[in-house]
Amino acid sequence: MFTLGSVLDNELKSTVEDFSFETNFSTNQLMLPNIEKPFEFAQSIIGLEKDLQENENQLMFHQQKKEERKERALIKGYKGTTTLAFIYEKGTVIAVDSRATSGQYIASQSVQKVVPINSYMLGTLAGGAADCQFFLAHLGRICNLYELRNNETISVAAASKLLNNILYSYRNYGLSVGSMICGYDTRGPQLYYIDSDGSRLKNSLFSVGSGSPFAYGVLDAGYRWDLSKEEALDLGRRAICAATFKDSYSGGTIKVYHIDENGWVKISDDDASELWYEYEKKEKKEKK
Amino acid sequence: MAGKNCVAIAGDTRFGVRNQTVALDSNRIFKINNRTLFGMTGLNTDILTLRESFKFQMNLYNLEEEREISPKTFAHNVAQTLYSKRFGPYFITPIIAGLEGEDYTPFLCATDLIGAMEFPKSFVVAGTGEESLMGVCETFYKENMEPEELFEVVSQCLLAAVDRDALSGWGSVVHVLTKDGITTKRLRTRKD
């Protein structure tokens, strides 16, 4: 139903006329099923409760109850996560967990929630795994093409705007993307939050996912612009560790990345539960 | 799970509200007497209420009958209490494990929330991770296990199942009941 081929074909067929952003990125469209009222069909197969509530009025299937629609949902998302990112004086820190849950069943403890866009930009994955993976990889393709055509590296603001425009055109189709685009460009460390509702927000720190309230607690308490690199990495790690402890839908391993003017680097990959026990031990030692 | 003249009950100790973990030390397995252990999963308030209710009933039984209740009788008592609330049930899934009679035969019983009893010979499971638990127990269960081996098997089953369920974990406790008494051990589980 949704095919990759159509997107790539449009890219390859682009000619001289396609140097402007408008023609290039508004004609690329994922294929819709070849039926009457494809929009309503797309709505009906999504089982994500958020979309069902929002679009209650717009749907043609008024007589169907919410539960019936949820049962018919063919696309079951893997949700539940904690991701965070913040910028500070020396660069950007990104920390993520690695658990995917389907209801209360832990589907995987080893999901890659950070997707590289290019050598100095990373995107995080929250919400629907397939949606995020596809659109972040697609963003990577677009950024690469931009660099080849314009002979300069793309700014984080522009890359995030491109993704934002694409996602806005798929608004209300039931996509679930809560991604953070983080990077380092000529303006310094940059961080944007992109949503499948069409929002694009710029700030110095974000946390996304079911465990984000718990991560915000630790993050907000310890955040300063003039952190040292060690302190910043430790802060990110501790915030995710707290979220994995408190939130049942986050866990697995904690991965920490750092982006500075030399590009992105993976700093560490620790088991969430072991890290919690270590922090407990350290606290006990300090008390003595 | 049942072994040779011994039984074991294991459970996690998490108390949570939807996705948030609130407490790490909520005990849901209670000793009724030296022959019977009683575990419950489900709504926490019903667990606490029924614990008090059964404690009261057992105290009265001891005073009137001047003897300890047998596990089988206790299981029927549980079923009766749950069915009395047939149209406004307690939202729990109880498990009763004990040693019956002079020769300490293992006794297991599980009921649903309105008191339908089942008496399997091998193992019983309950809780949010009961499907995972069922699979793992089925794989590792053997007949006539000695207490040490039973402890190992029960611990491994619980840890494996709890790691696949987002709503279980954060500490666990295992009780092994033999004719010499009850041994209790706490296991180190994942805290994520």
Short mmCIF file of C-alpha atoms in Angstrom, two decimals:
data_model
loop_
_atom_site.label_atom_id
_atom_site.label_comp_id
_atom_site.label_asym_id
_atom_site.label_seq_id
_atom_site.Cartn_x
_atom_site.Cartn_y
_atom_site.Cartn_z
CA MET A 1 0.00 0.00 0.00
CA PHE A 2 2.65 2.51 0.97
CA THR A 3 5.57 1.89 -1.38
CA LEU A 4 9.08 3.17 -1.29
CA GLY A 5 9.48 2.90 -5.04
CA SER A 6 7.28 5.86 -5.88
CA VAL A 7 9.31 8.19 -3.67
CA LEU A 8 12.66 7.17 -5.11
CA ASP A 9 11.35 7.33 -8.69
CA ASN A 10 10.34 10.95 -8.21
CA GLU A 11 13.78 11.81 -6.86
CA LEU A 12 15.66 10.17 -9.69
CA LYS A 13 13.47 11.71 -12.36
CA SER A 14 14.09 15.23 -11.07
CA THR A 15 15.61 17.54 -13.69
CA VAL A 16 16.88 21.13 -13.86
CA GLU A 17 13.41 22.52 -12.99
CA ASP A 18 13.57 20.78 -9.66
CA PHE A 19 16.21 22.96 -8.04
CA SER A 20 13.63 24.93 -6.11
CA PHE A 21 12.28 23.50 -2.88
CA GLU A 22 8.65 23.82 -3.93
CA THR A 23 8.65 21.40 -6.86
CA ASN A 24 11.13 19.00 -5.30
CA PHE A 25 9.52 18.33 -2.01
CA SER A 26 5.84 18.86 -2.55
CA THR A 27 5.41 16.41 -5.42
CA ASN A 28 6.98 13.50 -3.54
CA GLN A 29 4.04 11.68 -2.08
CA LEU A 30 3.59 8.25 -0.57
CA MET A 31 1.12 6.27 -2.62
CA LEU A 32 -2.45 6.05 -1.32
CA PRO A 33 -4.57 2.95 -1.92
CA ASN A 34 -6.47 3.05 -5.21
CA ILE A 35 -9.96 3.12 -3.71
CA GLU A 36 -12.76 5.57 -3.12
CA LYS A 37 -12.13 7.74 -0.06
CA PRO A 38 -8.52 6.66 0.70
CA PHE A 39 -8.28 9.15 3.54
CA GLU A 40 -11.09 7.50 5.50
CA PHE A 41 -9.61 4.05 4.88
CA ALA A 42 -6.24 5.20 6.22
CA GLN A 43 -8.01 6.50 9.29
CA SER A 44 -9.94 3.31 9.90
CA ILE A 45 -6.96 0.96 9.98
CA ILE A 46 -5.03 2.94 12.52
CA GLY A 47 -5.56 1.80 16.07
CA LEU A 48 -3.75 4.64 17.82
CA GLU A 49 -6.17 6.04 20.37
CA LYS A 50 -4.97 9.61 19.97
CA ASP A 51 -6.02 9.72 16.33
CA LEU A 52 -9.37 8.08 17.04
CA GLN A 53 -10.26 10.76 19.55
CA GLU A 54 -9.14 13.69 17.40
CA ASN A 55 -10.85 12.62 14.23
CA GLU A 56 -14.10 11.39 15.72
CA ASN A 57 -16.01 14.14 13.95
CA GLN A 58 -14.31 13.93 10.60
CA LEU A 59 -14.78 10.24 10.00
CA MET A 60 -17.58 8.87 7.88
CA PHE A 61 -17.93 5.82 10.12
CA HIS A 62 -19.97 7.60 12.81
CA GLN A 63 -21.99 4.55 13.68
CA GLN A 64 -18.97 2.43 14.50
CA LYS A 65 -17.95 2.37 18.11
CA LYS A 66 -14.40 3.25 19.09
CA GLU A 67 -13.72 -0.28 20.35
CA GLU A 68 -14.78 -1.86 17.09
CA ARG A 69 -12.49 0.39 15.15
CA LYS A 70 -9.63 -0.36 17.48
CA GLU A 71 -10.14 -4.09 16.97
CA ARG A 72 -10.08 -3.64 13.22
CA ALA A 73 -6.80 -1.79 13.44
CA LEU A 74 -4.28 -3.56 11.30
CA ILE A 75 -1.38 -1.33 12.19
CA LYS A 76 -0.41 -1.88 15.81
CA GLY A 77 2.31 0.48 16.87
CA TYR A 78 5.25 -0.26 19.12
CA LYS A 79 5.19 2.60 21.57
CA GLY A 80 6.63 3.52 24.91
CA THR A 81 9.98 5.18 25.07
CA THR A 82 12.13 7.87 26.58
CA THR A 83 14.42 10.01 24.48
CA LEU A 84 16.04 13.27 25.42
CA ALA A 85 18.39 15.79 23.91
CA PHE A 86 19.85 19.07 25.03
CA ILE A 87 22.35 21.60 23.74
CA TYR A 88 25.02 23.24 25.86
CA GLU A 89 28.13 25.29 25.38
CA LYS A 90 30.26 22.55 23.84
CA GLY A 91 27.69 20.71 21.69
CA THR A 92 24.62 18.51 21.81
CA VAL A 93 23.96 15.50 24.03
CA ILE A 94 21.40 12.86 23.05
CA ALA A 95 20.38 9.99 25.34
CA VAL A 96 17.81 7.28 24.55
CA ASP A 97 16.52 4.01 25.95
CA SER A 98 16.01 0.92 23.78
CA ARG A 99 12.69 -0.70 24.68
CA ALA A 100 9.71 -1.24 22.39
CA THR A 101 6.40 -2.39 23.89
CA SER A 102 3.24 -3.58 22.23
CA GLY A 103 0.63 -3.04 24.94
CA GLN A 104 2.35 -4.43 28.00
CA TYR A 105 4.36 -7.04 26.14
CA ILE A 106 8.00 -6.08 25.75
CA ALA A 107 8.59 -6.60 22.08
CA SER A 108 12.26 -5.72 22.11
CA GLN A 109 14.96 -4.46 24.45
CA SER A 110 17.39 -3.55 21.69
CA VAL A 111 15.77 -0.99 19.43
CA GLN A 112 17.95 1.65 17.76
CA LYS A 113 16.19 4.88 18.61
CA VAL A 114 18.83 7.21 17.20
CA VAL A 115 19.08 7.41 13.42
CA PRO A 116 22.01 9.22 11.79
CA ILE A 117 20.95 11.75 9.17
CA ASN A 118 24.46 12.68 8.14
CA SER A 119 27.85 12.90 9.84
CA TYR A 120 26.91 15.88 12.02
CA MET A 121 23.14 15.42 12.51
CA LEU A 122 21.18 12.79 14.41
CA GLY A 123 17.44 12.16 14.63
CA THR A 124 15.68 10.41 17.49
CA LEU A 125 12.82 7.98 17.15
CA ALA A 126 9.67 8.12 19.29
CA GLY A 127 6.11 7.09 18.55
CA GLY A 128 5.69 4.73 15.62
CA ALA A 129 8.99 2.98 14.90
CA ALA A 130 8.36 2.36 11.21
CA ASP A 131 7.20 5.93 10.60
CA CYS A 132 10.21 7.47 12.31
CA GLN A 133 12.73 5.16 10.67
CA PHE A 134 11.38 5.79 7.22
CA PHE A 135 11.07 9.56 7.48
CA LEU A 136 14.45 10.05 9.12
CA ALA A 137 16.15 7.94 6.47
CA HIS A 138 14.25 9.91 3.83
CA LEU A 139 15.44 13.14 5.44
CA GLY A 140 18.98 11.80 5.18
CA ARG A 141 18.50 11.24 1.46
CA ILE A 142 17.14 14.75 0.95
CA CYS A 143 20.00 16.32 2.92
CA ASN A 144 22.53 14.40 0.87
CA LEU A 145 20.94 15.60 -2.37
CA TYR A 146 20.93 19.19 -1.06
CA GLU A 147 24.64 19.00 -0.30
CA LEU A 148 25.42 17.60 -3.73
CA ARG A 149 23.34 20.25 -5.49
CA ASN A 150 24.39 23.28 -3.44
CA ASN A 151 27.97 22.35 -2.49
CA GLU A 152 27.45 23.28 1.15
CA THR A 153 26.32 21.44 4.26
CA ILE A 154 22.64 21.85 5.12
CA SER A 155 21.77 23.68 8.34
CA VAL A 156 19.84 21.91 11.09
CA ALA A 157 17.10 24.53 10.82
CA ALA A 158 16.64 23.82 7.11
CA ALA A 159 16.71 20.04 7.54
CA SER A 160 14.13 20.16 10.30
CA LYS A 161 11.96 22.49 8.20
CA LEU A 162 12.05 20.03 5.31
CA LEU A 163 10.92 17.17 7.54
CA ASN A 164 8.28 19.40 9.09
CA ASN A 165 6.79 20.26 5.71
CA ILE A 166 6.68 16.62 4.66
CA LEU A 167 5.02 15.54 7.89
CA TYR A 168 2.52 18.39 7.71
CA SER A 169 1.35 17.13 4.34
CA TYR A 170 0.60 13.77 6.03
CA ARG A 171 -1.22 15.33 8.95
CA ASN A 172 -4.28 13.33 10.11
CA TYR A 173 -3.20 10.22 8.22
CA GLY A 174 -2.37 8.48 11.46
CA LEU A 175 1.41 8.81 11.39
CA SER A 176 3.08 8.90 14.76
CA VAL A 177 6.42 10.69 14.77
CA GLY A 178 7.93 12.52 17.73
CA SER A 179 11.43 13.11 16.56
CA MET A 180 14.20 15.44 17.65
CA ILE A 181 16.64 16.69 15.02
CA CYS A 182 19.94 17.50 16.68
CA GLY A 183 23.13 18.73 15.12
CA TYR A 184 26.00 21.15 14.99
CA ASP A 185 26.24 23.66 12.16
CA THR A 186 27.62 27.16 11.52
CA ARG A 187 25.22 28.60 14.12
CA GLY A 188 26.51 26.24 16.82
CA PRO A 189 24.68 23.34 18.48
CA GLN A 190 21.01 23.18 17.36
CA LEU A 191 18.00 21.19 18.54
CA TYR A 192 14.54 21.01 16.96
CA TYR A 193 11.53 18.92 17.95
CA ILE A 194 9.41 17.69 15.02
CA ASP A 195 5.96 16.19 15.48
CA SER A 196 3.59 14.30 13.19
CA ASP A 197 0.92 16.88 14.15
CA GLY A 198 3.00 19.37 12.22
CA SER A 199 4.77 21.20 15.05
CA ARG A 200 8.37 22.28 14.85
CA LEU A 201 9.83 23.70 18.04
CA LYS A 202 13.27 25.06 18.81
CA ASN A 203 14.61 24.88 22.34
CA SER A 204 17.71 24.02 24.28
CA LEU A 205 16.33 20.84 25.84
CA PHE A 206 13.60 18.31 25.01
CA SER A 207 12.43 14.95 26.22
CA VAL A 208 9.97 12.83 24.25
CA GLY A 209 8.05 9.68 25.06
CA SER A 210 6.07 7.98 27.81
CA GLY A 211 8.98 8.37 30.24
CA SER A 212 9.62 12.01 29.43
CA PRO A 213 7.98 13.52 32.58
CA PHE A 214 10.37 11.47 34.69
CA ALA A 215 13.38 12.41 32.58
CA TYR A 216 12.44 16.11 32.67
CA GLY A 217 12.63 16.04 36.46
CA VAL A 218 16.29 15.07 36.48
CA LEU A 219 17.17 17.04 33.37
CA ASP A 220 15.66 20.35 34.48
CA ALA A 221 17.27 20.09 37.89
CA GLY A 222 20.79 19.62 36.54
CA TYR A 223 20.81 21.60 33.31
CA ARG A 224 23.06 24.63 32.80
CA TRP A 225 24.48 26.14 29.60
CA ASP A 226 28.07 25.97 30.85
CA LEU A 227 28.26 22.28 31.73
CA SER A 228 31.51 20.44 31.08
CA LYS A 229 31.36 17.57 28.60
CA GLU A 230 31.61 14.92 31.35
CA GLU A 231 28.87 16.56 33.40
CA ALA A 232 26.59 16.91 30.38
CA LEU A 233 26.95 13.24 29.37
CA ASP A 234 26.39 12.15 32.95
CA LEU A 235 23.26 14.31 33.20
CA GLY A 236 21.77 12.78 30.06
CA ARG A 237 22.55 9.27 31.26
CA ARG A 238 21.09 9.84 34.70
CA ALA A 239 17.90 11.37 33.31
CA ILE A 240 17.22 8.36 31.09
CA CYS A 241 18.12 5.99 33.92
CA ALA A 242 15.56 7.68 36.17
CA ALA A 243 12.95 7.43 33.42
CA THR A 244 13.63 3.72 32.81
CA PHE A 245 13.27 3.09 36.53
CA LYS A 246 9.98 4.93 36.97
CA ASP A 247 8.31 4.28 33.63
CA SER A 248 7.43 0.66 32.87
CA TYR A 249 7.41 1.26 29.14
CA SER A 250 11.04 2.43 29.01
CA GLY A 251 14.11 0.32 29.63
CA GLY A 252 16.65 -1.93 28.01
CA THR A 253 19.95 -0.19 27.37
CA ILE A 254 20.84 3.49 27.61
CA LYS A 255 22.72 4.92 24.64
CA VAL A 256 24.39 8.32 24.85
CA TYR A 257 25.61 10.33 21.85
CA HIS A 258 27.49 13.62 21.60
CA ILE A 259 27.63 16.05 18.67
CA ASP A 260 30.23 18.78 18.35
CA GLU A 261 31.97 20.57 15.48
CA ASN A 262 33.72 17.33 14.46
CA GLY A 263 30.48 15.41 13.98
CA TRP A 264 28.56 12.89 16.07
CA VAL A 265 30.06 10.20 18.28
CA LYS A 266 28.46 7.36 20.25
CA ILE A 267 29.69 7.74 23.80
CA SER A 268 28.25 4.80 25.73
CA ASP A 269 25.80 1.91 25.71
CA ASP A 270 24.89 0.71 29.23
CA ASP A 271 22.27 -1.68 30.55
CA ALA A 272 19.57 0.43 32.26
CA SER A 273 19.03 -1.87 35.22
CA GLU A 274 22.74 -2.39 35.93
CA LEU A 275 23.30 1.37 35.80
CA TRP A 276 20.53 1.91 38.36
CA TYR A 277 22.14 -0.59 40.76
CA GLU A 278 25.51 1.15 40.27
CA TYR A 279 24.04 4.56 41.08
CA GLU A 280 22.45 3.09 44.21
CA LYS A 281 25.78 1.64 45.31
CA LYS A 282 27.57 4.96 44.71
CA GLU A 283 24.98 6.83 46.79
CA LYS A 284 25.38 4.39 49.65
CA LYS A 285 29.16 4.84 49.56
CA GLU A 286 28.82 8.63 49.56
CA LYS A 287 26.47 8.52 52.53
CA LYS A 288 29.10 6.65 54.52
CA MET B 1 5.00 -24.73 41.42
CA ALA B 2 4.94 -28.18 43.03
CA GLY B 3 7.89 -30.44 43.76
CA LYS B 4 8.47 -33.57 45.80
CA ASN B 5 6.75 -32.89 49.14
CA CYS B 6 7.40 -29.19 48.68
CA VAL B 7 5.83 -26.19 46.95
CA ALA B 8 7.18 -22.79 45.97
CA ILE B 9 5.47 -19.45 45.33
CA ALA B 10 7.28 -16.55 43.69
CA GLY B 11 6.10 -13.09 42.81
CA ASP B 12 7.38 -9.66 41.97
CA THR B 13 7.07 -6.73 44.38
CA ARG B 14 6.15 -3.84 42.13
CA PHE B 15 3.21 -1.60 42.83
CA GLY B 16 2.43 0.67 39.90
CA VAL B 17 -0.29 2.90 38.51
CA ARG B 18 -0.53 2.31 34.78
CA ASN B 19 3.00 3.06 33.53
CA GLN B 20 4.38 4.67 36.67
CA THR B 21 6.11 2.58 39.34
CA VAL B 22 5.04 3.77 42.76
CA ALA B 23 6.48 1.22 45.22
CA LEU B 24 9.09 -1.52 45.07
CA ASP B 25 8.16 -3.45 48.19
CA SER B 26 4.51 -4.41 47.98
CA ASN B 27 4.21 -7.96 49.27
CA ARG B 28 1.42 -10.02 47.77
CA ILE B 29 2.23 -13.48 49.12
CA PHE B 30 0.97 -14.24 52.60
CA LYS B 31 1.44 -17.10 55.01
CA ILE B 32 -1.83 -18.51 56.27
CA ASN B 33 -0.27 -21.18 58.51
CA ASN B 34 2.74 -23.49 58.41
CA ARG B 35 1.12 -25.55 55.66
CA THR B 36 -0.40 -22.91 53.40
CA LEU B 37 0.80 -19.97 51.34
CA PHE B 38 -1.59 -17.61 49.60
CA GLY B 39 -0.67 -15.21 46.79
CA MET B 40 -2.83 -12.67 44.97
CA THR B 41 -2.44 -10.44 41.92
CA GLY B 42 -4.70 -7.71 40.65
CA LEU B 43 -6.20 -4.60 42.20
CA ASN B 44 -4.06 -3.58 45.15
CA THR B 45 -6.89 -2.38 47.33
CA ASP B 46 -8.70 -5.70 46.97
CA ILE B 47 -5.47 -7.56 47.81
CA LEU B 48 -5.12 -5.60 51.05
CA THR B 49 -8.79 -5.96 51.96
CA LEU B 50 -8.85 -9.70 51.35
CA ARG B 51 -5.63 -10.21 53.28
CA GLU B 52 -7.29 -8.72 56.35
CA SER B 53 -10.52 -10.58 55.66
CA PHE B 54 -8.83 -13.98 55.43
CA LYS B 55 -6.63 -13.27 58.45
CA PHE B 56 -9.79 -12.61 60.45
CA GLN B 57 -11.51 -15.75 59.14
CA MET B 58 -8.46 -17.92 59.90
CA ASN B 59 -8.13 -16.58 63.43
CA LEU B 60 -11.79 -17.44 64.02
CA TYR B 61 -11.32 -20.90 62.49
CA ASN B 62 -8.33 -21.60 64.76
CA LEU B 63 -10.29 -20.59 67.84
CA GLU B 64 -13.43 -22.55 66.94
CA GLU B 65 -11.87 -25.70 65.45
CA GLU B 66 -8.75 -25.67 67.66
CA ARG B 67 -6.62 -26.82 64.73
CA GLU B 68 -4.88 -25.43 61.67
CA ILE B 69 -6.83 -25.20 58.42
CA SER B 70 -5.78 -27.50 55.60
CA PRO B 71 -4.87 -25.94 52.22
CA LYS B 72 -7.81 -27.61 50.44
CA THR B 73 -10.33 -26.22 52.88
CA PHE B 74 -8.74 -22.81 52.66
CA ALA B 75 -8.95 -22.87 48.87
CA HIS B 76 -12.68 -23.61 49.08
CA ASN B 77 -13.04 -20.78 51.59
CA VAL B 78 -11.38 -18.39 49.12
CA ALA B 79 -13.68 -19.51 46.32
CA GLN B 80 -16.73 -19.04 48.54
CA THR B 81 -15.62 -15.53 49.58
CA LEU B 82 -15.05 -14.51 45.95
CA TYR B 83 -18.36 -15.92 44.73
CA SER B 84 -20.24 -14.08 47.47
CA LYS B 85 -19.32 -10.98 45.47
CA ARG B 86 -20.44 -12.47 42.18
CA PHE B 87 -22.13 -9.28 40.96
CA GLY B 88 -19.51 -6.86 42.22
CA PRO B 89 -16.34 -8.89 42.29
CA TYR B 90 -12.96 -8.43 43.85
CA PHE B 91 -10.56 -7.87 40.95
CA ILE B 92 -7.89 -10.36 41.98
CA THR B 93 -6.46 -13.67 40.81
CA PRO B 94 -5.52 -15.77 43.84
CA ILE B 95 -3.11 -18.69 44.05
CA ILE B 96 -3.06 -21.13 46.95
CA ALA B 97 -0.11 -23.45 47.52
CA GLY B 98 0.33 -25.84 50.41
CA LEU B 99 1.21 -29.27 51.75
CA GLU B 100 -1.79 -31.48 52.42
CA GLY B 101 -2.18 -34.27 54.96
CA GLU B 102 0.19 -36.43 56.97
CA ASP B 103 2.47 -37.21 54.03
CA TYR B 104 2.82 -33.59 52.91
CA THR B 105 1.43 -33.99 49.39
CA PRO B 106 1.78 -30.76 47.42
CA PHE B 107 -1.48 -28.93 46.81
CA LEU B 108 -1.94 -26.13 44.23
CA CYS B 109 -5.06 -24.18 43.46
CA ALA B 110 -5.81 -21.19 41.27
CA THR B 111 -9.13 -19.44 40.94
CA ASP B 112 -10.46 -16.64 38.76
CA LEU B 113 -11.94 -13.45 40.14
CA ILE B 114 -15.30 -15.05 41.01
CA GLY B 115 -14.02 -18.27 42.51
CA ALA B 116 -13.83 -20.90 39.78
CA MET B 117 -11.27 -23.34 41.15
CA GLU B 118 -8.69 -25.39 39.36
CA PHE B 119 -6.32 -27.92 40.93
CA PRO B 120 -3.36 -28.50 38.61
CA LYS B 121 -0.61 -30.89 39.64
CA SER B 122 2.37 -28.97 38.26
CA PHE B 123 2.20 -25.18 38.42
CA VAL B 124 -0.13 -22.18 38.51
CA VAL B 125 0.47 -18.67 37.19
CA ALA B 126 -1.26 -15.32 37.59
CA GLY B 127 -0.68 -11.66 36.89
CA THR B 128 0.04 -9.27 34.04
CA GLY B 129 2.81 -11.51 32.73
CA GLU B 130 0.85 -14.76 33.08
CA GLU B 131 1.13 -15.71 29.42
CA SER B 132 4.93 -15.42 29.47
CA LEU B 133 5.02 -17.26 32.81
CA MET B 134 2.89 -20.09 31.44
CA GLY B 135 5.28 -20.62 28.55
CA VAL B 136 8.44 -20.56 30.64
CA CYS B 137 7.03 -22.80 33.39
CA GLU B 138 5.83 -25.33 30.83
CA THR B 139 9.36 -25.49 29.44
CA PHE B 140 11.28 -25.81 32.71
CA TYR B 141 8.91 -27.84 34.88
CA LYS B 142 9.87 -31.40 35.85
CA GLU B 143 8.09 -33.79 38.19
CA ASN B 144 9.36 -34.57 41.68
CA MET B 145 11.89 -31.77 42.08
CA GLU B 146 13.77 -31.46 45.35
CA PRO B 147 13.45 -28.11 47.22
CA GLU B 148 16.78 -26.66 45.99
CA GLU B 149 16.06 -27.50 42.36
CA LEU B 150 12.49 -26.24 42.72
CA PHE B 151 13.80 -22.93 44.03
CA GLU B 152 16.15 -22.57 41.04
CA VAL B 153 13.45 -23.41 38.51
CA VAL B 154 10.86 -21.10 40.04
CA SER B 155 13.36 -18.23 40.25
CA GLN B 156 14.47 -18.58 36.65
CA CYS B 157 10.88 -18.84 35.40
CA LEU B 158 9.88 -15.70 37.24
CA LEU B 159 12.91 -13.69 36.12
CA ALA B 160 12.53 -14.71 32.49
CA ALA B 161 8.82 -13.93 32.35
CA VAL B 162 9.13 -10.67 34.25
CA ASP B 163 11.75 -9.37 31.81
CA ARG B 164 9.25 -9.70 28.97
CA ASP B 165 6.46 -7.86 30.76
CA ALA B 166 6.67 -4.10 31.07
CA LEU B 167 4.40 -3.97 34.14
CA SER B 168 6.28 -6.53 36.28
CA GLY B 169 9.64 -6.49 37.95
CA TRP B 170 11.41 -4.08 40.27
CA GLY B 171 12.16 -6.76 42.87
CA SER B 172 10.92 -10.25 43.58
CA VAL B 173 10.49 -12.73 46.41
CA VAL B 174 10.43 -16.55 46.40
CA HIS B 175 8.98 -18.69 49.20
CA VAL B 176 9.71 -22.44 49.35
CA LEU B 177 7.48 -24.45 51.66
CA THR B 178 8.65 -27.83 52.91
CA LYS B 179 7.70 -29.90 55.94
CA ASP B 180 10.58 -28.22 57.80
CA GLY B 181 9.24 -24.73 57.23
CA ILE B 182 9.27 -21.81 54.85
CA THR B 183 12.45 -20.38 53.29
CA THR B 184 12.16 -16.90 51.82
CA LYS B 185 14.66 -15.38 49.42
CA ARG B 186 14.68 -12.11 47.51
CA LEU B 187 15.97 -12.08 43.95
CA ARG B 188 17.76 -9.29 42.17
CA THR B 189 15.62 -8.34 39.16
CA ARG B 190 15.80 -5.68 36.49
CA LYS B 191 14.73 -2.26 37.67
CA ASP B 192 13.65 -0.86 34.35
#
